[in-house]
Coordinates of C-alpha atoms in Angstrom, one line a residue:
Chain X
M343 CA 93.5 -46.4 325.5
L344 CA 93.4 -42.8 324.5
R345 CA 96.0 -42.0 327.1
T346 CA 98.3 -44.7 325.8
L347 CA 97.9 -43.4 322.3
A348 CA 98.7 -39.9 323.4
V349 CA 101.8 -41.0 325.3
T350 CA 103.0 -43.1 322.2
G351 CA 102.3 -40.1 320.0
V352 CA 104.4 -37.8 322.2
L353 CA 107.2 -40.3 322.4
A354 CA 107.1 -40.8 318.6
L355 CA 107.4 -37.0 318.2
L356 CA 110.3 -36.8 320.6
C357 CA 112.1 -39.6 318.8
A358 CA 111.5 -37.9 315.5
C359 CA 113.0 -34.7 316.9
S360 CA 116.1 -36.3 318.3
V361 CA 116.8 -38.5 315.2
T362 CA 116.3 -36.0 312.4
P363 CA 119.2 -33.7 313.0
T364 CA 121.8 -36.4 313.8
A365 CA 120.9 -38.5 310.8
S366 CA 121.5 -35.6 308.3
S367 CA 122.3 -38.1 305.6
A368 CA 123.5 -35.4 303.1
P369 CA 123.3 -36.6 299.4
P370 CA 126.8 -37.7 298.4
S371 CA 127.2 -34.7 296.1
E372 CA 126.9 -32.1 298.9
L373 CA 130.0 -30.4 300.1
V374 CA 130.0 -28.5 303.4
V375 CA 132.6 -25.7 303.7
F376 CA 133.4 -24.0 307.0
A377 CA 135.1 -20.7 306.1
A378 CA 136.2 -17.6 307.9
A379 CA 133.8 -14.7 307.7
S380 CA 136.2 -12.5 305.7
L381 CA 136.0 -15.1 302.9
K382 CA 132.2 -14.8 302.5
D383 CA 132.2 -12.9 299.1
T384 CA 135.1 -14.8 297.4
Y385 CA 134.1 -18.2 298.6
S386 CA 130.4 -17.7 297.7
A387 CA 131.6 -16.8 294.1
L388 CA 134.1 -19.7 294.0
G389 CA 131.3 -22.1 295.3
R390 CA 129.1 -21.1 292.3
T391 CA 131.9 -21.7 289.7
F392 CA 132.9 -24.9 291.4
E393 CA 129.3 -26.1 291.2
A394 CA 129.2 -25.1 287.5
G395 CA 132.4 -27.1 286.9
H396 CA 131.1 -30.2 288.9
P397 CA 127.6 -31.0 287.8
G398 CA 125.4 -32.5 290.5
V399 CA 127.5 -31.0 293.3
K400 CA 126.1 -28.6 295.8
V401 CA 128.4 -26.5 298.0
R402 CA 127.0 -25.3 301.3
F403 CA 128.9 -22.7 303.4
S404 CA 129.0 -21.8 307.0
F405 CA 130.8 -18.4 307.5
D406 CA 131.9 -17.4 311.0
G407 CA 134.9 -16.4 313.0
S408 CA 137.7 -18.9 312.4
S409 CA 138.0 -19.9 316.1
I410 CA 134.3 -20.3 316.4
L411 CA 134.3 -22.7 313.4
E412 CA 137.3 -24.5 314.8
E413 CA 135.4 -25.0 318.0
Q414 CA 132.4 -26.3 316.1
L415 CA 134.7 -28.8 314.3
A416 CA 136.2 -29.9 317.6
Q417 CA 132.6 -30.6 318.8
G418 CA 132.0 -32.8 315.8
A419 CA 130.2 -30.5 313.4
P420 CA 129.9 -32.2 310.0
A421 CA 132.1 -30.3 307.5
D422 CA 134.3 -31.3 304.5
V423 CA 136.6 -28.3 304.1
F424 CA 137.9 -25.8 306.7
A425 CA 139.3 -22.4 305.7
A426 CA 140.8 -20.3 308.5
A427 CA 141.8 -16.7 308.5
D428 CA 144.9 -17.1 310.6
R429 CA 147.7 -19.6 311.1
A430 CA 147.2 -20.0 314.9
T431 CA 143.6 -21.3 314.4
M432 CA 144.7 -23.7 311.7
D433 CA 147.6 -24.9 313.8
K434 CA 145.1 -25.6 316.6
A435 CA 142.8 -27.6 314.3
L436 CA 145.8 -29.5 312.9
A437 CA 147.1 -30.3 316.4
A438 CA 143.6 -31.7 317.2
S439 CA 143.7 -33.8 314.0
L440 CA 140.6 -32.0 312.7
V441 CA 142.1 -31.2 309.3
V442 CA 144.4 -32.9 306.8
K443 CA 147.4 -31.1 305.3
P444 CA 146.2 -27.5 305.3
V445 CA 147.8 -25.2 302.6
L446 CA 148.4 -21.4 302.5
F447 CA 146.1 -20.0 299.8
A448 CA 146.0 -16.2 300.5
T449 CA 147.4 -13.4 302.6
N450 CA 145.8 -10.2 303.7
T451 CA 147.2 -7.0 304.9
L452 CA 145.9 -4.1 307.0
T453 CA 144.8 -0.6 305.9
L454 CA 143.1 2.4 307.3
I455 CA 139.6 3.4 306.2
V456 CA 137.7 6.6 306.9
P457 CA 134.2 7.7 306.0
K458 CA 133.8 9.0 302.5
G459 CA 135.3 12.4 302.2
N460 CA 137.4 11.9 305.3
P461 CA 135.5 14.5 307.4
A462 CA 137.9 14.2 310.4
G463 CA 140.9 14.9 308.2
V464 CA 142.8 11.7 309.2
T465 CA 146.1 11.3 307.3
G466 CA 147.3 7.9 308.6
L467 CA 148.3 6.0 311.8
D468 CA 149.8 9.2 313.1
A469 CA 149.1 12.4 315.2
S470 CA 146.1 13.2 313.0
L471 CA 144.2 10.5 314.9
H472 CA 144.5 12.5 318.2
G473 CA 141.1 13.2 319.6
K474 CA 139.4 11.3 316.7
K475 CA 137.3 8.2 317.0
L476 CA 139.5 5.3 315.9
V477 CA 138.0 1.8 315.9
V478 CA 140.2 -1.4 315.7
C479 CA 139.8 -5.1 316.3
A480 CA 140.4 -6.4 319.8
A481 CA 143.8 -8.0 320.5
G482 CA 142.2 -11.4 321.1
V483 CA 141.2 -11.8 317.5
P484 CA 143.5 -12.2 314.4
C485 CA 142.9 -8.8 312.9
G486 CA 143.5 -7.2 316.3
S487 CA 146.8 -9.0 317.0
A488 CA 147.9 -7.9 313.5
T489 CA 146.9 -4.3 314.2
A490 CA 148.9 -4.4 317.5
K491 CA 151.9 -5.9 315.8
L492 CA 151.8 -3.2 313.1
A493 CA 151.4 -0.4 315.6
G494 CA 154.4 -1.8 317.4
L495 CA 156.5 -1.9 314.2
L496 CA 155.6 1.7 313.4
G497 CA 156.2 2.8 317.0
V498 CA 152.8 4.3 317.4
T499 CA 150.4 4.0 320.3
L500 CA 146.8 3.7 319.3
A501 CA 144.0 5.0 321.5
P502 CA 140.8 3.4 320.0
V503 CA 137.3 4.3 321.2
S504 CA 136.2 0.7 320.5
E505 CA 137.9 -2.7 320.0
E506 CA 135.6 -4.9 318.0
T507 CA 135.5 -8.7 317.9
K508 CA 134.8 -8.8 314.2
V509 CA 136.6 -6.8 311.5
T510 CA 133.2 -6.4 309.8
D511 CA 132.0 -4.5 312.9
V512 CA 135.0 -2.1 312.5
R513 CA 134.1 -1.6 308.9
A514 CA 130.4 -1.0 309.7
K515 CA 131.3 1.7 312.2
V516 CA 133.3 3.6 309.7
E517 CA 130.7 3.1 306.9
T518 CA 128.0 4.5 309.1
G519 CA 130.2 7.5 310.2
Q520 CA 130.1 6.5 313.9
A521 CA 133.8 6.2 313.8
D522 CA 136.3 8.7 312.2
A523 CA 138.7 5.9 311.1
G524 CA 139.2 2.1 311.4
V525 CA 141.9 -0.4 310.8
V526 CA 140.6 -3.2 308.6
Y527 CA 142.0 -5.7 306.0
V528 CA 142.6 -4.5 302.5
T529 CA 139.8 -6.9 301.4
D530 CA 137.3 -5.2 303.8
A531 CA 138.3 -1.8 302.4
K532 CA 137.6 -3.1 298.9
A533 CA 134.3 -4.7 299.8
A534 CA 133.2 -1.4 301.5
G535 CA 133.5 0.2 298.0
S536 CA 132.7 3.9 297.7
T537 CA 131.3 4.3 301.2
V538 CA 134.8 4.7 302.6
D539 CA 138.1 6.2 301.6
T540 CA 141.2 4.1 302.0
I541 CA 144.5 5.4 303.5
P542 CA 147.3 2.9 303.0
I543 CA 149.4 2.3 306.2
R544 CA 153.2 2.5 305.8
D545 CA 154.9 -0.9 306.1
A546 CA 151.5 -2.7 306.2
D547 CA 153.0 -5.5 304.1
R548 CA 155.3 -6.4 306.9
V549 CA 152.4 -7.8 308.9
R550 CA 150.7 -10.4 306.8
N551 CA 147.7 -12.5 307.8
D552 CA 147.8 -16.0 306.5
Y553 CA 144.7 -17.8 305.2
L554 CA 144.9 -21.6 305.1
L555 CA 142.5 -24.3 304.0
G556 CA 142.4 -28.1 304.2
P557 CA 140.0 -31.0 303.9
V558 CA 138.4 -32.0 307.2
A559 CA 139.7 -35.2 308.7
G560 CA 137.1 -38.0 308.2
S561 CA 135.2 -36.2 305.6
R562 CA 132.8 -38.5 303.8
H563 CA 133.5 -36.7 300.5
S564 CA 137.3 -36.4 300.7
D565 CA 137.6 -36.5 296.9
L566 CA 135.3 -33.6 296.5
A567 CA 137.0 -31.8 299.4
N568 CA 140.4 -32.2 297.7
A569 CA 138.9 -31.0 294.5
F570 CA 137.6 -27.8 296.2
V571 CA 141.0 -27.1 297.8
A572 CA 142.5 -27.5 294.4
W573 CA 139.9 -25.1 292.9
V574 CA 140.7 -22.4 295.5
T575 CA 144.5 -22.7 295.1
G576 CA 144.2 -23.1 291.3
P577 CA 143.9 -20.3 288.7
E578 CA 140.2 -19.9 289.2
G579 CA 140.6 -19.3 293.0
R580 CA 143.7 -17.1 292.6
T581 CA 141.9 -14.8 290.1
T582 CA 138.8 -14.4 292.4
L583 CA 140.9 -13.9 295.5
A584 CA 143.1 -11.3 293.9
A585 CA 140.1 -9.4 292.6
A586 CA 138.9 -9.1 296.2
G587 CA 142.2 -7.7 297.4
F588 CA 143.9 -10.8 298.7
V589 CA 147.5 -11.6 297.9
T590 CA 147.9 -15.2 296.6
P591 CA 151.1 -17.1 297.1
Chain E
M1088 CA 87.0 -24.9 344.7
I1089 CA 88.9 -28.1 343.8
R1090 CA 90.1 -28.3 340.3
P1091 CA 89.9 -31.6 338.4
P1092 CA 93.3 -33.3 338.1
L1093 CA 95.5 -32.9 335.0
P1094 CA 95.8 -35.9 332.7
R1095 CA 98.8 -37.9 333.8
W1096 CA 100.5 -38.1 330.4
L1097 CA 101.0 -34.4 330.6
A1098 CA 104.0 -35.1 332.9
V1099 CA 106.0 -36.5 330.0
P1100 CA 106.2 -33.4 327.8
A1101 CA 106.5 -31.3 331.0
V1102 CA 109.6 -33.3 332.1
V1103 CA 111.0 -33.1 328.6
A1104 CA 110.5 -29.3 328.6
T1105 CA 112.3 -29.0 331.9
A1106 CA 115.2 -31.0 330.7
F1107 CA 115.3 -29.1 327.4
L1108 CA 115.7 -25.9 329.4
A1109 CA 118.0 -27.2 332.1
V1110 CA 120.4 -29.4 330.3
P1111 CA 122.3 -26.7 328.4
L1112 CA 122.8 -24.7 331.6
L1113 CA 123.9 -27.8 333.6
A1114 CA 126.3 -28.7 330.8
M1115 CA 127.9 -25.3 331.1
V1116 CA 128.2 -25.7 334.9
V1117 CA 129.8 -29.1 334.4
R1118 CA 132.3 -27.8 331.7
V1119 CA 133.6 -24.9 333.7
P1120 CA 137.1 -25.5 335.0
W1121 CA 136.2 -25.0 338.7
S1122 CA 139.8 -25.4 339.9
W1123 CA 140.8 -22.1 338.4
F1124 CA 137.4 -20.6 338.3
L1125 CA 138.4 -17.7 340.5
A1126 CA 141.6 -17.0 338.5
L1127 CA 139.5 -16.8 335.4
L1128 CA 137.1 -14.3 337.0
T1129 CA 139.6 -12.0 338.5
T1130 CA 141.4 -10.9 335.4
T1131 CA 141.2 -7.1 335.0
S1132 CA 139.1 -7.3 331.9
A1133 CA 136.6 -9.5 333.6
V1134 CA 136.5 -7.3 336.7
D1135 CA 136.1 -4.2 334.6
A1136 CA 133.3 -5.8 332.6
F1137 CA 131.5 -6.8 335.8
W1138 CA 131.6 -3.3 337.4
L1139 CA 130.6 -1.7 334.1
S1140 CA 127.7 -4.0 333.8
L1141 CA 126.6 -3.3 337.4
R1142 CA 126.9 0.5 336.9
T1143 CA 125.1 0.6 333.6
C1144 CA 122.3 -1.8 334.6
T1145 CA 121.7 0.2 337.7
A1146 CA 121.5 3.4 335.7
S1147 CA 119.2 1.9 333.1
T1148 CA 116.9 0.3 335.7
L1149 CA 116.6 3.8 337.3
L1150 CA 115.8 5.3 334.0
C1151 CA 113.2 2.6 333.3
L1152 CA 111.6 3.5 336.6
V1153 CA 111.6 7.2 336.1
L1154 CA 110.2 7.0 332.5
G1155 CA 108.5 3.6 332.5
L1156 CA 106.4 4.0 335.7
P1157 CA 104.5 7.1 334.5
L1158 CA 104.0 5.4 331.1
A1159 CA 102.6 2.2 332.7
M1160 CA 100.2 4.3 334.9
V1161 CA 98.9 6.3 331.9
L1162 CA 98.5 3.1 329.8
A1163 CA 96.7 1.3 332.6
R1164 CA 94.0 4.1 332.6
S1165 CA 93.8 4.5 328.8
H1166 CA 91.4 3.0 326.3
G1167 CA 91.0 3.3 322.6
R1168 CA 93.2 3.3 319.6
L1169 CA 95.9 5.6 320.8
A1170 CA 96.3 3.5 324.0
T1171 CA 96.6 0.4 321.8
V1172 CA 99.3 2.1 319.7
G1173 CA 101.1 3.1 322.9
R1174 CA 100.9 -0.4 324.3
V1175 CA 102.3 -1.9 321.1
L1176 CA 105.2 0.6 321.1
A1177 CA 105.9 0.0 324.7
T1178 CA 106.3 -3.7 324.2
L1179 CA 107.9 -3.8 320.8
P1180 CA 111.6 -3.7 322.0
M1181 CA 110.8 -6.9 323.9
V1182 CA 110.4 -8.9 320.8
L1183 CA 112.8 -7.1 318.5
P1184 CA 115.9 -9.0 317.6
P1185 CA 118.7 -7.2 319.5
V1186 CA 120.7 -6.4 316.4
V1187 CA 117.6 -4.7 315.0
A1188 CA 117.2 -2.6 318.2
G1189 CA 120.9 -1.6 317.8
L1190 CA 120.4 -0.6 314.1
A1191 CA 117.3 1.4 315.1
L1192 CA 119.2 3.3 317.8
L1193 CA 122.0 3.9 315.3
V1194 CA 119.9 5.5 312.7
A1195 CA 118.1 7.6 315.3
L1196 CA 121.0 8.6 317.6
G1197 CA 124.1 7.9 315.5
R1198 CA 126.5 10.7 314.7
R1199 CA 125.1 11.0 311.2
A1200 CA 121.5 10.6 312.3
W1201 CA 118.9 13.5 312.5
L1202 CA 118.6 13.4 316.2
G1203 CA 122.2 12.3 316.9
S1204 CA 123.7 15.1 314.9
R1205 CA 121.5 17.7 316.6
L1206 CA 122.5 16.3 320.0
S1207 CA 126.2 16.6 319.0
L1208 CA 125.6 20.3 318.2
L1209 CA 124.5 20.6 321.8
G1210 CA 127.7 19.0 323.0
V1211 CA 126.1 15.6 323.7
D1212 CA 128.1 13.0 321.8
L1213 CA 126.9 9.5 322.7
A1214 CA 129.0 7.5 320.2
F1215 CA 131.2 5.0 322.0
T1216 CA 130.4 6.2 325.5
T1217 CA 129.1 4.5 328.6
G1218 CA 126.0 6.6 328.1
A1219 CA 125.3 4.8 324.8
V1220 CA 125.3 1.5 326.7
V1221 CA 122.8 2.9 329.2
V1222 CA 120.6 4.1 326.3
A1223 CA 120.7 0.7 324.6
Q1224 CA 119.9 -1.2 327.8
T1225 CA 117.1 1.2 328.7
F1226 CA 115.6 0.8 325.3
V1227 CA 115.4 -3.0 325.5
A1228 CA 114.6 -3.2 329.3
M1229 CA 111.9 -0.6 329.8
P1230 CA 109.1 -2.8 328.3
Y1231 CA 109.5 -5.4 331.0
L1232 CA 108.9 -2.8 333.7
V1233 CA 106.0 -1.2 331.8
V1234 CA 104.2 -4.5 331.1
A1235 CA 104.7 -5.8 334.7
V1236 CA 103.4 -2.6 336.3
E1237 CA 100.5 -2.0 333.9
G1238 CA 99.3 -5.6 334.3
A1239 CA 99.3 -5.2 338.1
L1240 CA 97.4 -1.9 337.9
R1241 CA 94.8 -3.3 335.6
V1242 CA 94.0 -6.3 337.8
A1243 CA 94.0 -4.3 341.0
Q1244 CA 90.5 -4.4 342.3
D1245 CA 91.0 -2.4 345.5
D1246 CA 89.1 0.8 345.7
F1247 CA 91.5 2.4 348.2
D1248 CA 92.4 5.1 345.6
V1249 CA 88.7 5.9 345.2
V1250 CA 88.2 6.1 348.9
A1251 CA 91.3 8.4 349.3
A1252 CA 90.0 10.7 346.6
T1253 CA 86.5 10.9 348.2
L1254 CA 88.2 11.8 351.4
G1255 CA 89.7 14.8 349.7
A1256 CA 93.2 13.6 348.7
S1257 CA 94.6 15.2 345.6
P1258 CA 95.5 13.0 342.6
T1259 CA 99.2 13.4 343.4
T1260 CA 98.7 12.4 347.1
V1261 CA 96.7 9.4 346.0
L1262 CA 99.5 8.4 343.6
W1263 CA 102.2 8.7 346.3
R1264 CA 100.3 7.5 349.3
V1265 CA 98.0 4.8 347.9
T1266 CA 98.7 3.7 344.3
L1267 CA 102.5 3.4 344.4
P1268 CA 102.7 1.6 347.8
L1269 CA 100.0 -0.9 346.6
T1270 CA 101.8 -1.5 343.4
A1271 CA 105.3 -1.8 345.0
P1272 CA 105.7 -5.5 344.6
A1273 CA 104.9 -5.3 340.9
I1274 CA 107.2 -2.4 340.5
A1275 CA 110.0 -4.2 342.3
S1276 CA 109.6 -7.4 340.2
G1277 CA 109.3 -5.4 337.0
A1278 CA 112.5 -3.5 337.9
A1279 CA 114.3 -6.8 338.6
L1280 CA 113.2 -8.2 335.2
A1281 CA 114.3 -4.9 333.6
F1282 CA 117.7 -5.2 335.4
A1283 CA 118.1 -8.8 334.2
R1284 CA 117.2 -7.8 330.6
A1285 CA 119.7 -4.9 330.7
L1286 CA 122.4 -7.2 332.1
G1287 CA 121.9 -9.5 329.1
E1288 CA 121.8 -6.7 326.6
F1289 CA 124.3 -7.5 323.8
G1290 CA 123.2 -6.8 320.2
A1291 CA 122.2 -3.2 320.6
T1292 CA 125.3 -2.4 322.7
L1293 CA 127.6 -4.0 320.2
T1294 CA 126.0 -2.2 317.2
F1295 CA 125.4 1.1 318.9
A1296 CA 128.0 1.6 321.6
G1297 CA 131.1 -0.4 320.6
S1298 CA 133.3 -2.4 322.8
L1299 CA 136.1 -0.9 324.9
Q1300 CA 137.3 -2.3 328.3
G1301 CA 135.9 -0.3 331.2
T1302 CA 133.8 2.0 328.9
T1303 CA 131.4 0.0 326.8
R1304 CA 132.5 -3.7 327.1
T1305 CA 129.9 -5.1 329.4
L1306 CA 129.8 -8.7 330.6
P1307 CA 128.0 -10.2 327.6
L1308 CA 130.4 -8.4 325.2
E1309 CA 133.4 -9.6 327.3
V1310 CA 132.1 -13.2 327.0
Y1311 CA 131.7 -12.7 323.2
L1312 CA 135.2 -11.4 322.9
I1313 CA 137.1 -13.9 325.0
R1314 CA 135.2 -16.8 323.5
E1315 CA 137.4 -16.2 320.5
S1316 CA 140.6 -17.0 322.4
D1317 CA 139.7 -18.6 325.7
T1318 CA 136.6 -20.8 325.9
D1319 CA 137.2 -21.6 329.6
A1320 CA 137.2 -18.0 330.7
A1321 CA 134.1 -17.3 328.6
L1322 CA 132.3 -20.2 330.3
A1323 CA 133.4 -19.0 333.7
L1324 CA 132.0 -15.5 333.0
S1325 CA 128.8 -17.0 331.6
V1326 CA 128.2 -19.0 334.8
V1327 CA 128.4 -15.7 336.7
L1328 CA 125.8 -14.2 334.4
V1329 CA 123.6 -17.3 334.9
A1330 CA 124.0 -17.0 338.7
V1331 CA 123.0 -13.3 338.7
A1332 CA 120.0 -14.2 336.5
V1333 CA 119.0 -16.9 338.9
V1334 CA 119.0 -14.5 341.8
L1335 CA 117.0 -11.9 339.9
V1336 CA 114.4 -14.4 338.8
A1337 CA 114.2 -15.8 342.3
V1338 CA 113.7 -12.3 343.7
T1339 CA 110.9 -11.7 341.1
A1340 CA 109.2 -14.9 342.0
A1341 CA 109.4 -14.2 345.7
L1342 CA 107.9 -10.8 345.2
G1343 CA 105.2 -12.3 343.1
R1344 CA 104.3 -14.7 345.9
S1345 CA 104.3 -12.0 348.6
W1346 CA 102.1 -10.0 346.3
G1347 CA 99.8 -13.0 345.9
T1348 CA 99.4 -13.6 349.6
R1349 CA 98.8 -10.0 350.4
R1350 CA 95.9 -9.8 348.1

C-alpha cells in the first residue's frame, strides 16, 4: 500500500512538473516582448509608460541577442512582440512567418569609444590605433558586420585584439580599461556615460543598423501587441529612443 | 556482507533522472546535420578553436598539477581553522558562477587592477593573450584536482609511508617513491576532471581574456559566437565537446575502478 502511494506521489509530482510550464496561462493583460539586448534601457522605460497608459496591463521583457530570440520564437517561445536589432534577423523571422508586418522604428550608427581621458591617445579609426588594444564585435553578429563594412568604406584595416559576440562586451572592456578603444553603437557610448570618451568616426552615418519590430504571429493579445508597436513608433517611443541616441525614421 | 535490497519504486525517479540528463544530449546528437558534419568541423575557425583549446587545457592542467598537488598534500595533513579556510578557498571556484570568476580575475589581474598594473610594469601584459585563457582555466579547474587528490590521501589507510620513514627514507624520498605512486590513480582522475573543466571554461575566458580566433577564442567561445549565425555549425562543435567530455569522464571512471580493485 505504502509502495503504491509513493509511486503515485512521485508520478503526481512528475505530472505537476511537466504540466506547469506549458500551461503558462498568462492573464489576458500580460504582454510578452522579445527585444534585442541593445534596447534594454529604452524598452524598459517604454514598457513602464505603456503600462501607465494601459491600466491593468503588465509588460514583460526578454532581452537577448536578436538571433537568439529569433531562434527561441522559431522553437515556439510564447511572445507577443519581437524587436530585432538588424534587418537580416527580422527578414528571417518574416520568412518563417514568425512575425506580422514588421516596421522600421530606429537606426543606430557606430562610434569609437576610449577609456575616460583616452590614456592611449587614440584619435580615430586611423594609424593612432597601431599597437593599441582595439576591441570590436565579431563579423558574425550585426555590430561586427557593420564595423567591417565601415572599415571597408574608410579603406582601413583593423587589427583588433578581441572580437566580441555582444556589443556590450566591447563596451565593458573599454569601461574597465582592459581595451584602449572599442567600436560600439552610439547608444552604447551614451549609456556608458562618463566612464568613456567618444570619438566620432568619419562617415559613420553611411553604415546604419536598422531596428525593426512587429507583432508575433499567433499572439493571443494581438490588439495589445499592435498597441505596443504603435507606442514605440509614436511620439512617446520616438522621444525615448532619440534620448538614448537612436535615430528615428 | 549482503545489503538489503532497495525499494523497487526507487527505479521510477532513477529512470526519470537518467532521461532528464540524457534527453538534451541525445536531442543534440539527433539534430546535428551528420551529412555535412565534417565540413562544419573543418572550417579554419573551428580547427583553430580546437587546437587552441587543446593547447590551453594542456597548459592549465599542468599548472593545476604543479600548484594543486602540493596544496592537496598540505591540506590532507592539516587540521584546524586555517586548514578549513584553505579548503574553502581551494573549492570556491568550483561553485562560483563563471562570470563571477571572470570578474574576480579582472579586478585582480586586469590592466587597471593593483596586481595587473604591477605585472605590466614588469613587462607581463596578460590582457587579451593566450596566457589569460590559461589563467582563467587554471583558476576554475584547479579545485577539481585538489579535491580529488586530497580526498584520496585522506582515506588512504596504508602505512607504507610510515614504514618507509622508519626505514630511514627522507620526507622527499617518501613523497616521490611512496606517496605519489600510491596516489597516482587519484592524481590522474583529478587531472582528467581538471582538463574537462578547463575545456568547458567559458565565462571567465570571455570576461577576462576576450575572443580572437587562434589567440583566445576556445571551443566554447567559438560555439557561442557561431550560434549567432549558424546553429548547425554550433551543434556540430558542441557534439565534439560532448564527445571529448565523454572520453574524459570514462577515463576518470576507469581509473576510479582500477584504484578500487587495487586497494
